[in-house]
Amino acid sequence: MGMFNTIVSDITCPKTGQVGRDTEIQIKWQAQGARILDVYHMDDFMPDILPEYDNTWVRTDYICNVCSPKTTGRDGTPYIRTADQIWHMAFVEIRNGKVCRILSEPEFQALGISEFYDDVWPPPEETAGTSPG
C-alpha cells in the first residue's frame, strides 16, 4: 500500500443525511516524498501536490462512519470491521494546493459540475465489505 496522507473533514452521509464528523479520506495526491502520514483539513495547503490533482475537483472515496455498522472492541471502543465498511464518494476541490471544499456526491451533483479528476479504482460501486483499489 505504501505511505499516504489524510484529509479529515465532516461529510454528509448520502444514505442518512447525517454528518459524519472527522471523516478520513486517505490520499496519495502528493509526490512520494511528501506522503508521510500528514493530516490536512479545510483551507490547508498540501505541498508537492501532483499536477493532475491540483486546480480541479477530485472524486475519491471514503469509509462512512455514519452508516457503517460498528462493533465494540474488547476495551469498549466502537470500530468498523473491514467486512462492515460502507464506502461513499466524495468530491474534493483543490486550488493551488489548497483544500477548498469537500462535498458528498449529492452535494457535488447539485452544483452541475461535470469535469473532475477520478481517483477511484475500481469504478465506484457502493458495497459493504469491499475495499476499493
Short mmCIF file of N, CA, C and O in Angstrom, two decimals:
data_model
loop_
_atom_site.label_atom_id
_atom_site.label_comp_id
_atom_site.label_asym_id
_atom_site.label_seq_id
_atom_site.Cartn_x
_atom_site.Cartn_y
_atom_site.Cartn_z
N MET A 1 0.83 -1.19 0.00
CA MET A 1 0.00 0.00 0.00
C MET A 1 0.88 1.25 0.00
O MET A 1 0.59 2.20 -0.68
N GLY A 2 1.92 1.28 0.77
CA GLY A 2 2.79 2.44 0.81
C GLY A 2 2.25 3.53 1.71
O GLY A 2 1.18 3.43 2.28
N MET A 3 3.02 4.60 1.81
CA MET A 3 2.63 5.72 2.65
C MET A 3 1.56 6.55 1.97
O MET A 3 1.44 6.58 0.75
N PHE A 4 0.80 7.27 2.78
CA PHE A 4 -0.26 8.14 2.30
C PHE A 4 -0.42 9.30 3.27
O PHE A 4 0.17 9.30 4.34
N ASN A 5 -1.21 10.28 2.90
CA ASN A 5 -1.63 11.35 3.79
C ASN A 5 -3.13 11.28 3.91
O ASN A 5 -3.79 10.49 3.22
N THR A 6 -3.70 12.09 4.77
CA THR A 6 -5.13 12.04 5.04
C THR A 6 -5.73 13.44 5.04
O THR A 6 -5.11 14.37 5.56
N ILE A 7 -6.92 13.56 4.48
CA ILE A 7 -7.73 14.77 4.64
C ILE A 7 -8.84 14.40 5.60
O ILE A 7 -9.51 13.37 5.42
N VAL A 8 -9.05 15.21 6.62
CA VAL A 8 -10.10 14.97 7.61
C VAL A 8 -11.14 16.08 7.49
O VAL A 8 -10.80 17.26 7.47
N SER A 9 -12.40 15.68 7.38
CA SER A 9 -13.48 16.65 7.22
C SER A 9 -14.80 16.06 7.69
O SER A 9 -14.94 14.83 7.79
N ASP A 10 -15.77 16.92 7.95
CA ASP A 10 -17.13 16.48 8.20
C ASP A 10 -17.79 16.30 6.84
O ASP A 10 -17.74 17.22 6.00
N ILE A 11 -18.40 15.13 6.60
CA ILE A 11 -19.03 14.84 5.31
C ILE A 11 -20.42 14.27 5.58
O ILE A 11 -20.58 13.38 6.42
N THR A 12 -21.41 14.76 4.84
CA THR A 12 -22.78 14.28 4.99
C THR A 12 -22.95 12.92 4.34
O THR A 12 -22.61 12.74 3.17
N CYS A 13 -23.47 11.96 5.10
CA CYS A 13 -23.74 10.62 4.58
C CYS A 13 -24.89 10.71 3.58
O CYS A 13 -25.97 11.21 3.92
N PRO A 14 -24.69 10.22 2.35
CA PRO A 14 -25.77 10.30 1.35
C PRO A 14 -26.94 9.37 1.65
O PRO A 14 -28.03 9.58 1.12
N LYS A 15 -26.74 8.37 2.49
CA LYS A 15 -27.84 7.45 2.83
C LYS A 15 -28.73 8.00 3.94
O LYS A 15 -29.94 7.86 3.90
N THR A 16 -28.11 8.60 4.97
CA THR A 16 -28.87 9.02 6.16
C THR A 16 -29.08 10.52 6.26
O THR A 16 -29.95 10.97 6.99
N GLY A 17 -28.23 11.29 5.59
CA GLY A 17 -28.29 12.74 5.71
C GLY A 17 -27.59 13.27 6.96
O GLY A 17 -27.51 14.47 7.16
N GLN A 18 -27.07 12.37 7.78
CA GLN A 18 -26.35 12.78 8.98
C GLN A 18 -24.91 13.13 8.62
O GLN A 18 -24.34 12.57 7.69
N VAL A 19 -24.33 14.03 9.40
CA VAL A 19 -22.96 14.44 9.16
C VAL A 19 -22.00 13.51 9.88
O VAL A 19 -22.12 13.31 11.10
N GLY A 20 -21.08 12.93 9.12
CA GLY A 20 -20.02 12.12 9.70
C GLY A 20 -18.89 13.04 10.13
O GLY A 20 -18.26 13.68 9.30
N ARG A 21 -18.63 13.12 11.41
CA ARG A 21 -17.61 14.01 11.95
C ARG A 21 -16.22 13.40 11.76
O ARG A 21 -16.02 12.20 11.93
N ASP A 22 -15.27 14.25 11.41
CA ASP A 22 -13.87 13.85 11.27
C ASP A 22 -13.68 12.62 10.38
O ASP A 22 -12.96 11.69 10.71
N THR A 23 -14.35 12.64 9.25
CA THR A 23 -14.23 11.56 8.27
C THR A 23 -12.85 11.61 7.63
O THR A 23 -12.36 12.68 7.27
N GLU A 24 -12.22 10.45 7.48
CA GLU A 24 -10.88 10.38 6.91
C GLU A 24 -10.92 9.97 5.44
O GLU A 24 -11.56 8.99 5.09
N ILE A 25 -10.21 10.75 4.63
CA ILE A 25 -10.01 10.43 3.22
C ILE A 25 -8.52 10.21 3.03
O ILE A 25 -7.73 11.14 3.19
N GLN A 26 -8.13 8.98 2.73
CA GLN A 26 -6.71 8.69 2.51
C GLN A 26 -6.33 9.08 1.09
O GLN A 26 -7.05 8.77 0.14
N ILE A 27 -5.20 9.79 0.96
CA ILE A 27 -4.80 10.30 -0.35
C ILE A 27 -3.34 9.98 -0.65
O ILE A 27 -2.51 9.86 0.25
N LYS A 28 -3.07 9.87 -1.94
CA LYS A 28 -1.70 9.78 -2.47
C LYS A 28 -1.60 10.81 -3.60
O LYS A 28 -1.21 10.50 -4.70
N TRP A 29 -1.98 12.03 -3.28
CA TRP A 29 -2.07 13.10 -4.27
C TRP A 29 -0.82 13.97 -4.31
O TRP A 29 -0.78 14.96 -5.03
N GLN A 30 0.19 13.61 -3.53
CA GLN A 30 1.41 14.39 -3.47
C GLN A 30 2.58 13.53 -3.92
O GLN A 30 2.48 12.30 -3.98
N ALA A 31 3.69 14.20 -4.20
CA ALA A 31 4.91 13.47 -4.55
C ALA A 31 5.22 12.47 -3.45
O ALA A 31 4.90 12.70 -2.28
N GLN A 32 5.82 11.36 -3.82
CA GLN A 32 6.04 10.27 -2.87
C GLN A 32 6.75 10.73 -1.60
O GLN A 32 6.41 10.30 -0.51
N GLY A 33 7.71 11.62 -1.71
CA GLY A 33 8.44 12.10 -0.54
C GLY A 33 7.60 12.92 0.42
O GLY A 33 7.96 13.10 1.59
N ALA A 34 6.44 13.41 -0.03
CA ALA A 34 5.55 14.20 0.82
C ALA A 34 4.49 13.34 1.51
O ALA A 34 3.72 13.83 2.33
N ARG A 35 4.46 12.05 1.20
CA ARG A 35 3.46 11.13 1.79
C ARG A 35 4.03 10.58 3.10
O ARG A 35 4.69 9.53 3.13
N ILE A 36 3.77 11.32 4.17
CA ILE A 36 4.40 10.99 5.46
C ILE A 36 3.38 10.93 6.59
O ILE A 36 3.67 11.27 7.73
N LEU A 37 2.17 10.50 6.27
CA LEU A 37 1.08 10.37 7.24
C LEU A 37 0.64 11.72 7.80
O LEU A 37 0.14 11.81 8.91
N ASP A 38 0.82 12.80 7.00
CA ASP A 38 0.32 14.11 7.39
C ASP A 38 -1.20 14.12 7.34
O ASP A 38 -1.82 13.36 6.57
N VAL A 39 -1.81 15.00 8.12
CA VAL A 39 -3.26 15.16 8.15
C VAL A 39 -3.58 16.60 7.74
O VAL A 39 -3.03 17.55 8.29
N TYR A 40 -4.49 16.73 6.77
CA TYR A 40 -4.91 18.03 6.28
C TYR A 40 -6.38 18.25 6.57
O TYR A 40 -7.16 17.30 6.69
N HIS A 41 -6.75 19.53 6.67
CA HIS A 41 -8.13 19.93 6.90
C HIS A 41 -8.49 21.01 5.87
O HIS A 41 -7.64 21.46 5.12
N MET A 42 -9.74 21.43 5.90
CA MET A 42 -10.19 22.50 5.02
C MET A 42 -9.29 23.72 5.17
O MET A 42 -8.88 24.06 6.28
N ASP A 43 -8.94 24.34 4.06
CA ASP A 43 -8.10 25.54 3.98
C ASP A 43 -6.62 25.28 4.20
O ASP A 43 -5.82 26.22 4.20
N ASP A 44 -6.22 24.03 4.39
CA ASP A 44 -4.79 23.70 4.49
C ASP A 44 -4.18 23.63 3.10
O ASP A 44 -4.86 23.32 2.12
N PHE A 45 -2.87 23.91 3.04
CA PHE A 45 -2.12 23.76 1.80
C PHE A 45 -1.36 22.44 1.84
O PHE A 45 -0.77 22.09 2.86
N MET A 46 -1.37 21.73 0.71
CA MET A 46 -0.67 20.46 0.59
C MET A 46 0.57 20.68 -0.27
O MET A 46 0.45 20.94 -1.47
N PRO A 47 1.76 20.57 0.30
CA PRO A 47 2.97 20.76 -0.50
C PRO A 47 3.16 19.60 -1.49
O PRO A 47 2.69 18.50 -1.27
N ASP A 48 3.85 19.90 -2.56
CA ASP A 48 4.24 18.89 -3.55
C ASP A 48 3.06 18.13 -4.14
O ASP A 48 3.16 16.93 -4.45
N ILE A 49 1.94 18.83 -4.34
CA ILE A 49 0.78 18.17 -4.93
C ILE A 49 1.08 17.82 -6.39
O ILE A 49 1.72 18.60 -7.10
N LEU A 50 0.65 16.66 -6.81
CA LEU A 50 0.83 16.23 -8.20
C LEU A 50 -0.09 17.05 -9.11
O LEU A 50 -1.22 17.37 -8.72
N PRO A 51 0.36 17.40 -10.31
CA PRO A 51 -0.40 18.32 -11.18
C PRO A 51 -1.82 17.86 -11.50
O PRO A 51 -2.73 18.68 -11.60
N GLU A 52 -2.03 16.56 -11.65
CA GLU A 52 -3.38 16.08 -12.02
C GLU A 52 -4.42 16.31 -10.92
O GLU A 52 -5.62 16.31 -11.17
N TYR A 53 -3.96 16.52 -9.67
CA TYR A 53 -4.86 16.73 -8.55
C TYR A 53 -5.04 18.20 -8.21
O TYR A 53 -5.86 18.53 -7.35
N ASP A 54 -4.29 19.07 -8.82
CA ASP A 54 -4.34 20.48 -8.49
C ASP A 54 -5.25 21.24 -9.45
O ASP A 54 -5.36 20.89 -10.63
N ASN A 55 -5.91 22.26 -8.93
CA ASN A 55 -6.78 23.14 -9.71
C ASN A 55 -7.91 22.38 -10.40
O ASN A 55 -8.22 22.61 -11.56
N THR A 56 -8.52 21.50 -9.62
CA THR A 56 -9.64 20.71 -10.13
C THR A 56 -10.44 20.16 -8.95
O THR A 56 -10.08 20.32 -7.80
N TRP A 57 -11.52 19.51 -9.28
CA TRP A 57 -12.25 18.68 -8.32
C TRP A 57 -11.71 17.26 -8.46
O TRP A 57 -11.43 16.81 -9.57
N VAL A 58 -11.62 16.55 -7.35
CA VAL A 58 -11.15 15.16 -7.35
C VAL A 58 -12.24 14.29 -6.75
O VAL A 58 -12.70 14.54 -5.63
N ARG A 59 -12.67 13.28 -7.53
CA ARG A 59 -13.61 12.30 -6.97
C ARG A 59 -12.78 11.22 -6.28
O ARG A 59 -11.85 10.66 -6.85
N THR A 60 -13.15 10.95 -5.03
CA THR A 60 -12.45 9.95 -4.24
C THR A 60 -13.48 9.19 -3.42
O THR A 60 -14.68 9.43 -3.54
N ASP A 61 -13.04 8.29 -2.59
CA ASP A 61 -13.96 7.51 -1.77
C ASP A 61 -13.49 7.49 -0.33
O ASP A 61 -12.35 7.82 -0.03
N TYR A 62 -14.42 7.12 0.55
CA TYR A 62 -14.11 7.08 1.98
C TYR A 62 -15.04 6.08 2.67
O TYR A 62 -16.10 5.74 2.15
N ILE A 63 -14.62 5.64 3.82
CA ILE A 63 -15.45 4.76 4.65
C ILE A 63 -16.36 5.65 5.47
O ILE A 63 -15.90 6.52 6.21
N CYS A 64 -17.66 5.44 5.36
CA CYS A 64 -18.63 6.27 6.07
C CYS A 64 -18.73 5.84 7.54
O CYS A 64 -19.08 4.70 7.83
N ASN A 65 -18.44 6.78 8.43
CA ASN A 65 -18.52 6.46 9.85
C ASN A 65 -19.93 6.67 10.40
O ASN A 65 -20.16 6.48 11.58
N VAL A 66 -20.89 7.02 9.52
CA VAL A 66 -22.28 7.17 9.94
C VAL A 66 -23.05 5.87 9.69
O VAL A 66 -23.66 5.32 10.60
N CYS A 67 -23.02 5.37 8.47
CA CYS A 67 -23.87 4.21 8.15
C CYS A 67 -23.14 2.87 8.18
O CYS A 67 -23.78 1.82 8.05
N SER A 68 -21.83 2.87 8.37
CA SER A 68 -21.11 1.59 8.53
C SER A 68 -21.41 1.03 9.92
O SER A 68 -21.26 1.75 10.91
N PRO A 69 -21.84 -0.24 10.00
CA PRO A 69 -22.12 -0.83 11.31
C PRO A 69 -20.87 -0.85 12.19
O PRO A 69 -19.76 -1.08 11.71
N LYS A 70 -21.06 -0.60 13.47
CA LYS A 70 -19.95 -0.58 14.43
C LYS A 70 -19.94 -1.86 15.26
O LYS A 70 -20.97 -2.45 15.54
N THR A 71 -18.74 -2.26 15.64
CA THR A 71 -18.51 -3.38 16.54
C THR A 71 -17.82 -2.83 17.77
O THR A 71 -16.99 -1.93 17.66
N THR A 72 -18.14 -3.35 18.94
CA THR A 72 -17.49 -2.88 20.16
C THR A 72 -16.27 -3.74 20.43
O THR A 72 -16.35 -4.97 20.49
N GLY A 73 -15.13 -3.07 20.57
CA GLY A 73 -13.88 -3.77 20.86
C GLY A 73 -13.81 -4.23 22.30
O GLY A 73 -14.66 -3.89 23.13
N ARG A 74 -12.79 -4.99 22.63
CA ARG A 74 -12.61 -5.52 23.99
C ARG A 74 -12.53 -4.41 25.03
O ARG A 74 -12.92 -4.60 26.17
N ASP A 75 -11.97 -3.27 24.60
CA ASP A 75 -11.84 -2.15 25.54
C ASP A 75 -13.08 -1.27 25.56
O ASP A 75 -13.09 -0.23 26.21
N GLY A 76 -14.14 -1.66 24.85
CA GLY A 76 -15.38 -0.89 24.82
C GLY A 76 -15.44 0.17 23.75
O GLY A 76 -16.45 0.84 23.59
N THR A 77 -14.36 0.33 22.96
CA THR A 77 -14.31 1.33 21.91
C THR A 77 -14.97 0.79 20.64
O THR A 77 -14.62 -0.30 20.19
N PRO A 78 -15.90 1.55 20.07
CA PRO A 78 -16.51 1.08 18.82
C PRO A 78 -15.56 1.26 17.64
O PRO A 78 -14.76 2.20 17.60
N TYR A 79 -15.64 0.33 16.69
CA TYR A 79 -14.83 0.41 15.47
C TYR A 79 -15.61 -0.22 14.32
O TYR A 79 -16.62 -0.90 14.54
N ILE A 80 -15.15 0.02 13.10
CA ILE A 80 -15.79 -0.53 11.91
C ILE A 80 -14.92 -1.67 11.38
O ILE A 80 -13.78 -1.46 10.99
N ARG A 81 -15.47 -2.89 11.40
CA ARG A 81 -14.73 -4.03 10.87
C ARG A 81 -14.61 -3.90 9.35
O ARG A 81 -15.47 -3.30 8.70
N THR A 82 -13.58 -4.46 8.78
CA THR A 82 -13.37 -4.40 7.33
C THR A 82 -14.60 -4.92 6.58
O THR A 82 -15.03 -4.31 5.61
N ALA A 83 -15.18 -6.00 7.04
CA ALA A 83 -16.33 -6.60 6.36
C ALA A 83 -17.57 -5.71 6.44
O ALA A 83 -18.51 -5.90 5.66
N ASP A 84 -17.60 -4.75 7.35
CA ASP A 84 -18.76 -3.88 7.53
C ASP A 84 -18.59 -2.49 6.92
O ASP A 84 -19.47 -1.64 7.06
N GLN A 85 -17.49 -2.24 6.25
CA GLN A 85 -17.22 -0.91 5.71
C GLN A 85 -18.21 -0.57 4.59
O GLN A 85 -18.38 -1.33 3.65
N ILE A 86 -18.84 0.58 4.73
CA ILE A 86 -19.68 1.14 3.67
C ILE A 86 -18.92 2.32 3.08
O ILE A 86 -18.54 3.24 3.80
N TRP A 87 -18.69 2.27 1.77
CA TRP A 87 -17.91 3.29 1.07
C TRP A 87 -18.84 4.22 0.30
O TRP A 87 -19.83 3.77 -0.29
N HIS A 88 -18.52 5.51 0.32
CA HIS A 88 -19.24 6.51 -0.47
C HIS A 88 -18.23 7.33 -1.26
O HIS A 88 -17.04 7.35 -0.96
N MET A 89 -18.75 8.08 -2.23
CA MET A 89 -17.93 9.01 -3.00
C MET A 89 -17.95 10.38 -2.34
O MET A 89 -18.96 10.78 -1.77
N ALA A 90 -16.84 11.09 -2.46
CA ALA A 90 -16.76 12.49 -2.05
C ALA A 90 -16.00 13.23 -3.14
O ALA A 90 -15.26 12.63 -3.93
N PHE A 91 -16.19 14.52 -3.19
CA PHE A 91 -15.50 15.37 -4.16
C PHE A 91 -14.74 16.44 -3.40
O PHE A 91 -15.31 17.13 -2.55
N VAL A 92 -13.45 16.55 -3.70
CA VAL A 92 -12.56 17.50 -3.02
C VAL A 92 -12.08 18.51 -4.05
O VAL A 92 -11.55 18.13 -5.10
N GLU A 93 -12.27 19.79 -3.75
CA GLU A 93 -11.79 20.84 -4.63
C GLU A 93 -10.43 21.32 -4.13
O GLU A 93 -10.29 21.73 -2.98
N ILE A 94 -9.43 21.23 -5.02
CA ILE A 94 -8.07 21.68 -4.71
C ILE A 94 -7.73 22.83 -5.65
O ILE A 94 -7.86 22.69 -6.87
N ARG A 95 -7.29 23.94 -5.10
CA ARG A 95 -6.87 25.10 -5.90
C ARG A 95 -5.52 25.58 -5.40
O ARG A 95 -5.39 25.96 -4.24
N ASN A 96 -4.52 25.54 -6.28
CA ASN A 96 -3.16 25.95 -5.93
C ASN A 96 -2.66 25.26 -4.66
O ASN A 96 -2.07 25.88 -3.78
N GLY A 97 -2.97 23.96 -4.57
CA GLY A 97 -2.51 23.16 -3.44
C GLY A 97 -3.33 23.30 -2.18
O GLY A 97 -3.05 22.66 -1.18
N LYS A 98 -4.38 24.11 -2.21
CA LYS A 98 -5.21 24.36 -1.03
C LYS A 98 -6.48 23.51 -1.07
O LYS A 98 -7.14 23.43 -2.10
N VAL A 99 -6.84 22.90 0.05
CA VAL A 99 -8.10 22.16 0.18
C VAL A 99 -9.21 23.20 0.34
O VAL A 99 -9.30 23.86 1.38
N CYS A 100 -10.03 23.36 -0.69
CA CYS A 100 -11.04 24.42 -0.69
C CYS A 100 -12.43 23.96 -0.25
O CYS A 100 -13.09 24.64 0.52
N ARG A 101 -12.88 22.83 -0.80
CA ARG A 101 -14.21 22.31 -0.44
C ARG A 101 -14.20 20.80 -0.50
O ARG A 101 -13.48 20.21 -1.31
N ILE A 102 -15.03 20.20 0.35
CA ILE A 102 -15.23 18.75 0.34
C ILE A 102 -16.73 18.51 0.40
O ILE A 102 -17.39 18.94 1.35
N LEU A 103 -17.25 17.84 -0.62
CA LEU A 103 -18.69 17.64 -0.73
C LEU A 103 -19.03 16.16 -0.88
O LEU A 103 -18.27 15.41 -1.49
N SER A 104 -20.19 15.79 -0.38
CA SER A 104 -20.71 14.46 -0.64
C SER A 104 -21.12 14.40 -2.11
O SER A 104 -21.23 15.44 -2.79
N GLU A 105 -21.36 13.20 -2.62
CA GLU A 105 -21.73 13.06 -4.02
C GLU A 105 -23.01 13.82 -4.37
O GLU A 105 -23.03 14.55 -5.37
N PRO A 106 -24.09 13.73 -3.56
CA PRO A 106 -25.29 14.50 -3.90
C PRO A 106 -25.05 16.02 -3.88
O PRO A 106 -25.59 16.74 -4.72
N GLU A 107 -24.25 16.50 -2.94
CA GLU A 107 -23.94 17.94 -2.88
C GLU A 107 -23.20 18.38 -4.13
O GLU A 107 -23.47 19.44 -4.69
N PHE A 108 -22.25 17.54 -4.59
CA PHE A 108 -21.49 17.86 -5.79
C PHE A 108 -22.39 17.84 -7.02
O PHE A 108 -22.32 18.74 -7.86
N GLN A 109 -23.22 16.83 -7.13
CA GLN A 109 -24.11 16.72 -8.29
C GLN A 109 -25.05 17.91 -8.39
O GLN A 109 -25.38 18.36 -9.48
N ALA A 110 -25.46 18.46 -7.25
CA ALA A 110 -26.35 19.62 -7.23
C ALA A 110 -25.68 20.86 -7.85
O ALA A 110 -26.37 21.76 -8.33
N LEU A 111 -24.35 20.89 -7.87
CA LEU A 111 -23.63 22.02 -8.47
C LEU A 111 -23.64 21.96 -10.00
O LEU A 111 -23.37 22.95 -10.66
N GLY A 112 -23.91 20.79 -10.57
CA GLY A 112 -23.95 20.63 -12.02
C GLY A 112 -22.58 20.63 -12.68
O GLY A 112 -22.48 20.86 -13.89
N ILE A 113 -21.53 20.35 -11.92
CA ILE A 113 -20.18 20.30 -12.47
C ILE A 113 -19.96 18.92 -13.09
O ILE A 113 -20.26 17.91 -12.47
N SER A 114 -19.45 18.90 -14.31
CA SER A 114 -19.27 17.61 -14.98
C SER A 114 -17.82 17.19 -15.11
O SER A 114 -17.53 16.04 -15.43
N GLU A 115 -16.88 18.09 -14.85
CA GLU A 115 -15.47 17.75 -15.01
C GLU A 115 -14.80 17.60 -13.66
O GLU A 115 -14.93 18.47 -12.79
N PHE A 116 -14.08 16.50 -13.50
CA PHE A 116 -13.34 16.23 -12.28
C PHE A 116 -12.28 15.18 -12.58
O PHE A 116 -12.36 14.48 -13.58
N TYR A 117 -11.29 15.08 -11.71
CA TYR A 117 -10.28 14.04 -11.84
C TYR A 117 -10.77 12.85 -11.02
O TYR A 117 -11.13 13.00 -9.85
N ASP A 118 -10.78 11.67 -11.60
CA ASP A 118 -11.31 10.48 -10.93
C ASP A 118 -10.18 9.73 -10.23
O ASP A 118 -9.27 9.22 -10.89
N ASP A 119 -10.23 9.66 -8.91
CA ASP A 119 -9.22 8.95 -8.13
C ASP A 119 -9.83 7.73 -7.46
O ASP A 119 -9.50 7.38 -6.34
N VAL A 120 -10.76 7.09 -8.15
CA VAL A 120 -11.44 5.91 -7.61
C VAL A 120 -11.16 4.73 -8.53
O VAL A 120 -11.38 4.80 -9.72
N TRP A 121 -10.65 3.63 -7.93
CA TRP A 121 -10.46 2.40 -8.68
C TRP A 121 -10.70 1.22 -7.78
O TRP A 121 -10.20 1.22 -6.67
N PRO A 122 -11.46 0.27 -8.19
CA PRO A 122 -12.17 0.17 -9.47
C PRO A 122 -13.31 1.19 -9.53
O PRO A 122 -13.56 1.87 -8.54
N PRO A 123 -13.98 1.29 -10.67
CA PRO A 123 -15.08 2.26 -10.79
C PRO A 123 -16.05 2.13 -9.62
O PRO A 123 -16.23 1.04 -9.07
N PRO A 124 -16.64 3.26 -9.21
CA PRO A 124 -17.42 3.29 -7.98
C PRO A 124 -18.60 2.35 -7.96
O PRO A 124 -19.30 2.18 -8.94
N GLU A 125 -18.79 1.76 -6.80
CA GLU A 125 -19.96 0.91 -6.56
C GLU A 125 -20.09 0.82 -5.05
O GLU A 125 -19.15 0.36 -4.38
N GLU A 126 -21.19 1.27 -4.50
CA GLU A 126 -21.39 1.22 -3.06
C GLU A 126 -21.67 -0.21 -2.63
O GLU A 126 -22.71 -0.77 -2.95
N THR A 127 -20.71 -0.79 -1.93
CA THR A 127 -20.90 -2.15 -1.45
C THR A 127 -20.31 -2.27 -0.06
O THR A 127 -19.31 -1.63 0.26
N ALA A 128 -20.91 -3.09 0.75
CA ALA A 128 -20.35 -3.37 2.07
C ALA A 128 -19.28 -4.42 1.93
O ALA A 128 -19.42 -5.37 1.17
N GLY A 129 -18.21 -4.26 2.67
CA GLY A 129 -17.17 -5.27 2.73
C GLY A 129 -16.23 -5.29 1.55
O GLY A 129 -15.40 -6.17 1.45
N THR A 130 -16.34 -4.31 0.65
CA THR A 130 -15.44 -4.28 -0.48
C THR A 130 -14.61 -3.01 -0.42
O THR A 130 -15.15 -1.92 -0.49
N SER A 131 -13.33 -3.16 -0.27
CA SER A 131 -12.44 -2.02 -0.23
C SER A 131 -12.00 -1.67 -1.63
O SER A 131 -11.56 -2.53 -2.37
N PRO A 132 -12.15 -0.38 -2.01
CA PRO A 132 -11.70 0.00 -3.36
C PRO A 132 -10.19 0.00 -3.46
O PRO A 132 -9.51 0.30 -2.50
N GLY A 133 -9.71 -0.30 -4.65
CA GLY A 133 -8.31 -0.23 -5.01
C GLY A 133 -7.32 -0.77 -4.10
O GLY A 133 -7.01 -0.87 -3.08
#
